[in-house]
Amino acid sequence: MGMEGVGARVTRKEDKRFITGLGRFVDDMVVPGMKHAVFVRSPHAHAGITSVDVTRAETMPGVIGVLTGRQLKADGIGNLICGWMIHSKDGTPMKMGAWSPLAVDRVRYVGDAVAVVVADTRAQARDAAEAVDIAYEEKDAVTSAVRALEPGAPQLHPEAENNLIFDWSLGDLAATDAAIARAAHVTRMHIVNNRLVPNAMEPRAALGHYNRAEDHTTCWTTSQNPHVARLVMSAFYNVAPENKLRVIAPDVGGGFGSKIFIYPEEVVCCWASKKTNVPVKWVADRTESFLTDAHGRDHVSEVEMAFDADNRIIGLKVDTIANFGAYMSLFSSSVPTYLYATLLSGQYDIPAIHANVRAVYTNTAPVDAYRGAGRPEATYLLERTMETAARELGVSPAELRRKNFITEFPHQTPVIMNYDAGDYAVSLDAAMNAADYQGFAARKAEAAARGKLRGIGMSSYIEACGIAPSAAVGSLGAGVGLWESAEVRVNAVGTIEVLTGSHSHGQGHETTFAQLVTQRLGVPLDSVSIVHGDTDKVQMGMGTYGSRSGAVGMSAISKALDKVEAKARKIAAHLMEADEGDIVIEDGALKVAGTDKSVPWFQLALAAYTAHNLPAGMEPGLKETAFYDPSNFTFPAGCYICEVEIDPDTGHTAIVQFVAADDFGNIINPMIVEGQVHGGIAQGVGQALLEGCHYDPASGQLLTASYMDYTMPRAGDVPSFQISTSNTPCPGNPLGMKGCGEAGAIGSPPAVINAITDAIGSNDLSMPATSERVWAALKAATRH
């Protein structure tokens, strides 16, 4: 089975249906009697609602119902919550402002939902939505987190004085200050991590169907974790009890974190279906996605990195202000805290670290996890500072990193994390060799002869994935456990169904998860089905985010396979009158080692279910469940090198070379891993060069609400990548895997900006490094 097992470049099983247009997305779902919802959204960034008049809208053609926030509250639907508790330095809990799925008396960002119209067609619902008459009392708005903390700034929530959600810190302040005081050199930087719109290919959608006969609700939704959606909607939002609520996430066209969260729309569709007695479907248009999907990043930081006379880092001090938008989204509080400050040691042995983080409300869309979630922000800050320090110290950026690498494992950092395995110098050398780092001076001279500026930059990143164990994250404030579940169901004819709590929305689980089963049981890939995304079919599971599906989800499958194998061996030993220890599973059969005795896999499965001849006391059947809770995070790491060429007349940047050397531990399918890294780098390059979400600071209107104004990377903006992997297997899970889905987005932005600043000889450049910004930085640099 080597051609289809672990390590093989198996083409993705799911691609055929997607490429031929046979994918089944929420928008493809049609239920008899289904009607369409359109939300009435606030045109103002901040306003009081004085009245909502639906009388004219209700009489319009095709309208079945026009529902408001007051009705929603009267029916006991709960407010949306943040599920990760963070306490400020003074011990007080985070200040969570009320977020009603439909606003009742106040709107806090452009796009805040105020009412919903249900009608026969989407067009009729849209027309009626425009007829809902809402009287607003406009208030001043604030879009910048830094400005929102200033005295006299507009106040968003009565719960949060001065718009401050929490003021949190991690690390040893006294030791860090002492290191800075005695340092031979301190590099200081002001770092901005630009706000991004996630832009998954498929917009969010929801279909709520209340069945009156059974008092049961089904919700089809674009979710990365349907069980968590069911748990939260039943336990906190009072949509329906868990046993009366089925959540289905069918094919989902990308998520990048933005589809982890439970949004107002799915809650409202389920409630509206019960209220109007018809199934209710809502599908976002692209502008709604720009306005209301959880945005990413948006940090402003001050950093001080202290070195001794030998150029070793002795201290790192970081102060960050994180923009949370108008409300606290589901996991927003964990992103700039335990997913960010805990990674500030990077690949370096830093004895003293202190981070202070202030989280702030503004009149903008809520901000939450986006590909990498906290890890890209930490890496960008650290790797821009390292490169800058090398320039200030007059040493090679590669050698400054090498001097400070952690070389002994396990390594306990001063910020919680315990790194279990890694070899950072191997990735650095691999990237430098692939990039011909030594030959750069000649390439720079050749480019100069053509009137172009060449620059090279690197980034050594580390990330923590497969967040766990549950007891640890619980002690840090997580509202859920972060284990994963699997059930391996062997059918009576030997075909296999794997029910996983992970969710696939582009990761290729239907292929990689099946490869593991093929490897273990020796059955053809085609006989293995992966079942996911439906709370009625699959046991409770935690979903897909944070590069966890391999390290956590597949480990659960591996544990279930252990149990299946053990039982299969017992049955085979009984049937062949052999010793259990002599049974080997290979090539689709169970064999007695050293003999020609064997039982085909399908026959063994049949024996388990006919139960005519089983060992004494054994239960019939062949189906096993496992729940896996990891013992530690996994720590993928790597080194990225970017080389750029800049036209000094226009500021246009071309990426002429991009090299990635990653350590993901053991790899199931190299082709899928390469695809994940390609996509991650494309998103990272997008952030570095092109993407930036902008609000008008006075009115709070979103100025980048379409692809006309928000620049997505196109094929021409992204180079061809050279990708390689090295392997230090992860000791913390049975498969030795680390996770690869976010690495590209984490490691690439600082490599790009380091290369551009190297080319233009100016460090005063923030993302996105558009042609205009690069040109202006060049002009400013040549004036000095």
PDB file of C-alpha atoms in Angstrom, residues 2-12 507-508 511-512 515 662 664-678 723-725 737 740:
ATOM      1  CA  GLY A   2       3.076   2.240  -0.236  1.00  0.00           C
ATOM      2  CA  MET A   3       1.576   4.035  -3.234  1.00  0.00           C
ATOM      3  CA  GLU A   4      -1.419   5.237  -1.222  1.00  0.00           C
ATOM      4  CA  GLY A   5      -0.177   5.178   2.352  1.00  0.00           C
ATOM      5  CA  VAL A   6       1.545   7.704   4.618  1.00  0.00           C
ATOM      6  CA  GLY A   7       4.150   9.797   2.796  1.00  0.00           C
ATOM      7  CA  ALA A   8       2.707   9.242  -0.698  1.00  0.00           C
ATOM      8  CA  ARG A   9       1.839  12.103  -3.061  1.00  0.00           C
ATOM      9  CA  VAL A  10      -1.753  10.927  -3.493  1.00  0.00           C
ATOM     10  CA  THR A  11      -3.895  13.324  -5.543  1.00  0.00           C
ATOM     11  CA  ARG A  12      -6.792  14.729  -3.565  1.00  0.00           C
ATOM     12  CA  GLN A 507      -7.158  20.929   3.717  1.00  0.00           C
ATOM     13  CA  GLY A 508      -7.673  17.599   1.906  1.00  0.00           C
ATOM     14  CA  THR A 511      -7.346  12.132   1.243  1.00  0.00           C
ATOM     15  CA  THR A 512      -4.810  12.359   4.093  1.00  0.00           C
ATOM     16  CA  GLN A 515      -4.017   7.497   3.672  1.00  0.00           C
ATOM     17  CA  ASP A 662      10.043  24.242   6.940  1.00  0.00           C
ATOM     18  CA  PHE A 664       6.601  20.101   9.953  1.00  0.00           C
ATOM     19  CA  GLY A 665       7.692  16.838  11.567  1.00  0.00           C
ATOM     20  CA  ASN A 666       6.402  13.714   9.825  1.00  0.00           C
ATOM     21  CA  ILE A 667       4.405  14.396   6.658  1.00  0.00           C
ATOM     22  CA  ILE A 668       1.417  12.352   5.448  1.00  0.00           C
ATOM     23  CA  ASN A 669       1.101  13.792   1.934  1.00  0.00           C
ATOM     24  CA  PRO A 670       3.938  16.033   0.657  1.00  0.00           C
ATOM     25  CA  MET A 671       1.832  17.404  -2.209  1.00  0.00           C
ATOM     26  CA  ILE A 672      -0.919  18.647   0.108  1.00  0.00           C
ATOM     27  CA  VAL A 673       1.702  20.158   2.438  1.00  0.00           C
ATOM     28  CA  GLU A 674       3.265  22.037  -0.484  1.00  0.00           C
ATOM     29  CA  GLY A 675      -0.157  23.346  -1.481  1.00  0.00           C
ATOM     30  CA  GLN A 676      -0.802  24.563   2.072  1.00  0.00           C
ATOM     31  CA  VAL A 677       2.563  26.364   2.163  1.00  0.00           C
ATOM     32  CA  HIS A 678       1.964  27.919  -1.282  1.00  0.00           C
ATOM     33  CA  ILE A 723       9.950  24.761  -0.938  1.00  0.00           C
ATOM     34  CA  SER A 724      11.823  22.196   1.117  1.00  0.00           C
ATOM     35  CA  THR A 725      11.186  20.432   4.409  1.00  0.00           C
ATOM     36  CA  MET A 737       3.240  15.489  13.082  1.00  0.00           C
ATOM     37  CA  CYS A 740       1.481  23.057   8.221  1.00  0.00           C
TER      38      CYS A 740
END
